[in-house]
mmCIF file of C-alpha atoms in Angstrom:
data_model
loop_
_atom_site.group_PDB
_atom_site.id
_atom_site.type_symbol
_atom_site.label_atom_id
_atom_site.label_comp_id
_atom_site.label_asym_id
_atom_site.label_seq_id
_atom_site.Cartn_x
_atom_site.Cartn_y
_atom_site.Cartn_z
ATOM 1 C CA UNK A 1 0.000 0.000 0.000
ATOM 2 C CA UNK A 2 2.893 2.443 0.652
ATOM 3 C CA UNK A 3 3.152 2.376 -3.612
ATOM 4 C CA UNK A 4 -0.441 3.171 -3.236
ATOM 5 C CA UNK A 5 0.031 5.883 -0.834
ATOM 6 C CA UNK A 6 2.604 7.626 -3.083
ATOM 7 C CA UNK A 7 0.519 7.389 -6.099
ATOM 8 C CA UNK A 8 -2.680 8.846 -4.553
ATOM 9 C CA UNK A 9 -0.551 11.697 -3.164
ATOM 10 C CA UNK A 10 1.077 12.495 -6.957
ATOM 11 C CA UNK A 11 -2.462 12.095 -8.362
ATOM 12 C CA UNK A 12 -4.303 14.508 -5.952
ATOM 13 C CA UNK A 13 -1.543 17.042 -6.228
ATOM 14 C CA UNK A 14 -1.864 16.554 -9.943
ATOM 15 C CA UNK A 15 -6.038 17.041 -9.672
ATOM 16 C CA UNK A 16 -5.407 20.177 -7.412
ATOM 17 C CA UNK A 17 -3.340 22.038 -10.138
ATOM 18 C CA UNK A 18 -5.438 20.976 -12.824
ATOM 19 C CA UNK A 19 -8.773 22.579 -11.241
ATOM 20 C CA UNK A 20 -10.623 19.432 -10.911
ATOM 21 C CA UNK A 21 -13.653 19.762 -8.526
ATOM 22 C CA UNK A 22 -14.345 15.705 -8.328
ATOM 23 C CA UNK A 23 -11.727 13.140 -8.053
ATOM 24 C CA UNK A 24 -12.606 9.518 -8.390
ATOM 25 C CA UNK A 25 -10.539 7.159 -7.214
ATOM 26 C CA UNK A 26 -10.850 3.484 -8.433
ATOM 27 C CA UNK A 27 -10.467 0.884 -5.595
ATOM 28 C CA UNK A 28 -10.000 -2.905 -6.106
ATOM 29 C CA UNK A 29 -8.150 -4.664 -3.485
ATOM 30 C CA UNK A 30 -8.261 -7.395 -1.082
ATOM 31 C CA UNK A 31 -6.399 -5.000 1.299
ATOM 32 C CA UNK A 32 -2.964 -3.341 2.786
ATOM 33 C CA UNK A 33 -1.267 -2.260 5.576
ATOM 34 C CA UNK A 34 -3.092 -0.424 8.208
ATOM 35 C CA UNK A 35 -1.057 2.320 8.780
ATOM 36 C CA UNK A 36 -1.012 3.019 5.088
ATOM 37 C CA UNK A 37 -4.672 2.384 4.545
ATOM 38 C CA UNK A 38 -5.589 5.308 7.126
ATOM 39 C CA UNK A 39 -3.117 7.174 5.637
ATOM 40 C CA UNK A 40 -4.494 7.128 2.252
ATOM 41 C CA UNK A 41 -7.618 7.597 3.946
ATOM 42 C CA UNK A 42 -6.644 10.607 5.536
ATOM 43 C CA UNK A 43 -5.651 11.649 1.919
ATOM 44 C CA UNK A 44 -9.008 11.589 0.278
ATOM 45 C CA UNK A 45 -10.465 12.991 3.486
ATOM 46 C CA UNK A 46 -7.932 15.952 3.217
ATOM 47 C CA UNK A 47 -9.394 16.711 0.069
ATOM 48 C CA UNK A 48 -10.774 20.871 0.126
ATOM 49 C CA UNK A 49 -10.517 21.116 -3.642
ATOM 50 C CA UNK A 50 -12.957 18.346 -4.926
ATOM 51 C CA UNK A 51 -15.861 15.632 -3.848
ATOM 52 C CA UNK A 52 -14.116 12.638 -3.933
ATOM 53 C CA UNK A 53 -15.644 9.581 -5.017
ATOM 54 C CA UNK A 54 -14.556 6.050 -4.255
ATOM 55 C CA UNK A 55 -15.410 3.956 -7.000
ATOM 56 C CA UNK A 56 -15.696 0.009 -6.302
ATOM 57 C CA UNK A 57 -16.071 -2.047 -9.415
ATOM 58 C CA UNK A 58 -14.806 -5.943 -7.596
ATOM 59 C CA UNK A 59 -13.773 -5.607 -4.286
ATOM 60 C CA UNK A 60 -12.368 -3.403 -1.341
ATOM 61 C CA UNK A 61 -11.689 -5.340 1.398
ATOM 62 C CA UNK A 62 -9.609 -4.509 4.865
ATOM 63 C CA UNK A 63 -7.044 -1.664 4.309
ATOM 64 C CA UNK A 64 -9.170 -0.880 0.981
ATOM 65 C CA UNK A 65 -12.137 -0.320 3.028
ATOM 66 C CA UNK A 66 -10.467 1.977 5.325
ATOM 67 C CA UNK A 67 -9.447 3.730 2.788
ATOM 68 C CA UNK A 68 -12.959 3.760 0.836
ATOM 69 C CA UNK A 69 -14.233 5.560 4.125
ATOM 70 C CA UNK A 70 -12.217 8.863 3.461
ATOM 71 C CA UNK A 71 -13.831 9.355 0.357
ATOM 72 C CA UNK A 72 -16.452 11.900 0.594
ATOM 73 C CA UNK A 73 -19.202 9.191 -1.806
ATOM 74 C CA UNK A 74 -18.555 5.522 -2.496
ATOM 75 C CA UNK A 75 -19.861 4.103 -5.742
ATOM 76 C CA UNK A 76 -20.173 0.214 -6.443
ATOM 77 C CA UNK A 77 -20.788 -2.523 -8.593
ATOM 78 C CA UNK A 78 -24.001 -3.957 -7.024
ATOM 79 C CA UNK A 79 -21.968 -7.492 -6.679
ATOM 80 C CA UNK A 80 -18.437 -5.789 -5.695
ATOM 81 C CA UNK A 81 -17.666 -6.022 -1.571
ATOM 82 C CA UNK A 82 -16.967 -3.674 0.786
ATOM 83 C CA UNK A 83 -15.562 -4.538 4.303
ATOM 84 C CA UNK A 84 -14.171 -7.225 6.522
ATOM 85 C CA UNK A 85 -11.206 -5.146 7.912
ATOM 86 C CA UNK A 86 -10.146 -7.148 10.812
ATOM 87 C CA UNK A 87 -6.535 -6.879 11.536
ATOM 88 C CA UNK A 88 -4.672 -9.647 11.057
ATOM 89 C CA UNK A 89 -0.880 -10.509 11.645
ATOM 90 C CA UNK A 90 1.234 -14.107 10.676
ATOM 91 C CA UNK A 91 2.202 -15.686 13.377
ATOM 92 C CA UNK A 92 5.602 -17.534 14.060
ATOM 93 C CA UNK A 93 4.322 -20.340 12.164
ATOM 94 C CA UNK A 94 3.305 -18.388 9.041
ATOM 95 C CA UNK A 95 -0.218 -18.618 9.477
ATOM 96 C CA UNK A 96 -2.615 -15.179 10.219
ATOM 97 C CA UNK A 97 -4.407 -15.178 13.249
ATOM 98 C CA UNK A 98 -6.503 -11.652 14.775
ATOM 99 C CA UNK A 99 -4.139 -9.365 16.292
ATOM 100 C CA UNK A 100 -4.134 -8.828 20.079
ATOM 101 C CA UNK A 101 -7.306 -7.382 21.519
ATOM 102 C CA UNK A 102 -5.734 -4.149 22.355
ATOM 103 C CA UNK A 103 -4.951 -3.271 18.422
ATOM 104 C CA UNK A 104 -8.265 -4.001 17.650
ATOM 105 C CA UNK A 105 -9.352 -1.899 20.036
ATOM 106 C CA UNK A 106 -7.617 1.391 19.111
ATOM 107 C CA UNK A 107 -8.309 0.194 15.031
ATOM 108 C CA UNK A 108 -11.944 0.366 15.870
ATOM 109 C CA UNK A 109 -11.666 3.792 17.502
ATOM 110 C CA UNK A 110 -9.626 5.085 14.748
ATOM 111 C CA UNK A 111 -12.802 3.781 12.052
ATOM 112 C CA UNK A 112 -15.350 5.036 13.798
ATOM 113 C CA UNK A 113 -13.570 8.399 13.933
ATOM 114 C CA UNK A 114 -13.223 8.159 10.197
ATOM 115 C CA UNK A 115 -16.140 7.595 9.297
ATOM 116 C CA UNK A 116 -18.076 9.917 11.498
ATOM 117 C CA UNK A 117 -15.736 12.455 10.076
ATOM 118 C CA UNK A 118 -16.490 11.664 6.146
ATOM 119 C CA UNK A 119 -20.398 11.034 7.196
ATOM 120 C CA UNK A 120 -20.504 7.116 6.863
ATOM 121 C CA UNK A 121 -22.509 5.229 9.278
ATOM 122 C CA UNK A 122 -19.695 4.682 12.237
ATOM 123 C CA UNK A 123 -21.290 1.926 14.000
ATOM 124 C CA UNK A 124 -20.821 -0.423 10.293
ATOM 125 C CA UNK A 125 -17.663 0.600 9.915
ATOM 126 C CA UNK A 126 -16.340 -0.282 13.288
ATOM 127 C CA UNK A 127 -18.490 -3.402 12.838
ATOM 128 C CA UNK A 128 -16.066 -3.438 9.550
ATOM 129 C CA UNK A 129 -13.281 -4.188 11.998
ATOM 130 C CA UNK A 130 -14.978 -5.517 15.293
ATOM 131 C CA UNK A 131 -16.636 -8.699 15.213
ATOM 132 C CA UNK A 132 -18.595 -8.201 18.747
ATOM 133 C CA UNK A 133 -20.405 -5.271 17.981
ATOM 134 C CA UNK A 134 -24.847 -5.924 17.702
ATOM 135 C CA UNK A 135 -25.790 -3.192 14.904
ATOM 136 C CA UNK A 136 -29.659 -2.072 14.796
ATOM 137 C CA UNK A 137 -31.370 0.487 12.259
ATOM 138 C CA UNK A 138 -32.924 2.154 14.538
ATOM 139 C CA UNK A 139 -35.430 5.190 13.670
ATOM 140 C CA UNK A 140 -35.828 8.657 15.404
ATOM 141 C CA UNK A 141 -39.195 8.608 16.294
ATOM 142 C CA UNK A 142 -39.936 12.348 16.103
ATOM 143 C CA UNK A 143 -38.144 12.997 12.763
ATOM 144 C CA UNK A 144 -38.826 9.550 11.170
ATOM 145 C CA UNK A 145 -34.760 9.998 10.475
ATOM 146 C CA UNK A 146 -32.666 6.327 10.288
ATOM 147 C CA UNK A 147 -29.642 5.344 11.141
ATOM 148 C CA UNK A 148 -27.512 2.486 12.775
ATOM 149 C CA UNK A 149 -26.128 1.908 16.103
ATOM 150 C CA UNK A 150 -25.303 -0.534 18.773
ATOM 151 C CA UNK A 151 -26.910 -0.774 21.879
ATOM 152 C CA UNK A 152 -23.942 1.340 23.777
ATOM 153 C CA UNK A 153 -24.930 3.871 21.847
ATOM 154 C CA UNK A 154 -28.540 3.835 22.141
ATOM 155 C CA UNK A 155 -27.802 3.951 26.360
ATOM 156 C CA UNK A 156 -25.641 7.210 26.161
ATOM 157 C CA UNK A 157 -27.384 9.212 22.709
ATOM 158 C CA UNK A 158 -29.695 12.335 24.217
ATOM 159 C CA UNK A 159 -33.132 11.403 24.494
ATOM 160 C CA UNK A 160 -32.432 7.497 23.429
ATOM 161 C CA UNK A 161 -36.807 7.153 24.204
ATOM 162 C CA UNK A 162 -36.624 8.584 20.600
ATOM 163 C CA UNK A 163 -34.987 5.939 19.518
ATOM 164 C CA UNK A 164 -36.383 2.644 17.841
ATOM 165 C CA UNK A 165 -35.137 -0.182 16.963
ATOM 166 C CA UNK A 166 -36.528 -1.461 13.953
ATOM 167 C CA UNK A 167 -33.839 -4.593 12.675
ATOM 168 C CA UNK A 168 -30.718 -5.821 13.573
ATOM 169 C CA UNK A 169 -28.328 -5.477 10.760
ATOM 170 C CA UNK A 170 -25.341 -7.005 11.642
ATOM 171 C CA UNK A 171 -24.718 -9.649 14.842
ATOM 172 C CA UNK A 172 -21.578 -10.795 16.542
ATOM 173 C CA UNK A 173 -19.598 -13.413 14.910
ATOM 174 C CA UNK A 174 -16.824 -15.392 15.989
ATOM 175 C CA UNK A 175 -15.431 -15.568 12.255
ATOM 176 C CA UNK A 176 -16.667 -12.241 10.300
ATOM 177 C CA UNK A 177 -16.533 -9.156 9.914
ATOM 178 C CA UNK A 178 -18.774 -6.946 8.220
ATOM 179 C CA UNK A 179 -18.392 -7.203 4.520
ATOM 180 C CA UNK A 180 -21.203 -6.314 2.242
ATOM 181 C CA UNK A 181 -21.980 -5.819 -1.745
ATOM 182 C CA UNK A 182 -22.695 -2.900 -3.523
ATOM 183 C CA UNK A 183 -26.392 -3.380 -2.964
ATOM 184 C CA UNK A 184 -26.536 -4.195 1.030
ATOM 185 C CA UNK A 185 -23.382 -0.760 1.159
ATOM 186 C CA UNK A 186 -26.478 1.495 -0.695
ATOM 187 C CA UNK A 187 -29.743 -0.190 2.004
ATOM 188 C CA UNK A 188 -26.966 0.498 5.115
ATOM 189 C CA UNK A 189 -26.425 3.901 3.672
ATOM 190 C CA UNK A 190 -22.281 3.193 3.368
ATOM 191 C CA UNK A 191 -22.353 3.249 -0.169
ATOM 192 C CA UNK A 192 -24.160 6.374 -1.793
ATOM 193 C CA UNK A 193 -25.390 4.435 -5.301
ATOM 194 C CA UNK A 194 -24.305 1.562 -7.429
ATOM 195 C CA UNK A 195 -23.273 1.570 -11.172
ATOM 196 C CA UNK A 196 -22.469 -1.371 -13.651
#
């Protein structure tokens, strides 16, 4: 992903001096390196010039979600994938195993601050990276507004009587994490349309 971090940074440097006012980035990849993933991230949210757009034709999975989420839009193929960003890490004997629970901890901070920050739903995206969360749509019942949280949330939002729940959209799992197509990003209201 560093390559990918270098190129993004020539690209939007390029877009700046060449007046653009949307920048859409094409992302297909099973993943990268977290530190490089927020970093690109940070990138695209950094962005003052343009909307950026985050275009998904196959797949962007782990570090390629993260870095989806500083886009200001994401775009899919109805049947490309978004998610499943659990850290992982090869262990002595080669094979990957979840990081410690600490790292996933501070990862799950660090993608709900992303995403509330670029206007994605944060509860899915940490959900991207933390396989304990409960999810709900849940509905305002004053403003008839939706939108998804866990049941932490609901305990500490002002006025959480407001709330209700109306379907759980995404339940702990010992083995996955969030991932969803183009279609399911649009319903959960990560993904602002699909294309072909």
């Amino acid at each position: 992903f560093l390559f990918t971090e270098k190129v993004l940074e020539r690209q939007l440097a390029r877009a700046r001096k060449l007046g653009a006012d949307l920048v859409v980035i094409e992302i297909n990849s099973p993943g990268g390196e977290v530190e490089s993933s927020f970093r690109c991230a940070e990138m695209l949210e950094a962005v003052n010039f343009a909307t950026t757009v985050a275009w998904v034709p196959e797949m962007a999975l782990s570090g390629a979600a993260i870095m989806s989420l500083g886009a200001d839009l994401i775009v899919m193929h109805p049947n490309a994938r978004l998610g499943d960003a659990g850290p992982i890490y090869a262990n002595e004997f080669g094979q990957f195993e979840l990081v410690p629970e600490k790292i996933r901890s501070d990862l799950s901070i660090r993608i709900r601050n992303l995403a509330e920050r670029t206007h994605h739903p944060p509860a899915l995206a940490q959900a991207m990276v933390d396989n304990t969360l409960v999810v709900f749509r849940v509905q305002n019942q004053e403003t008839g507004q939706e939108s998804f949280m866990t049941d932490n949330e609901l305990q500490v939002i002002e006025n959480p009587g407001q709330w209700k729940k109306l379907e759980q959209v995404f339940k702990p799992n010992d083995d996955d994490f969030l991932e969803v197509t183009g279609e399911k990003a649009v319903e959960l209201q990560l993904a602002e349309m699909v294309v072909q």
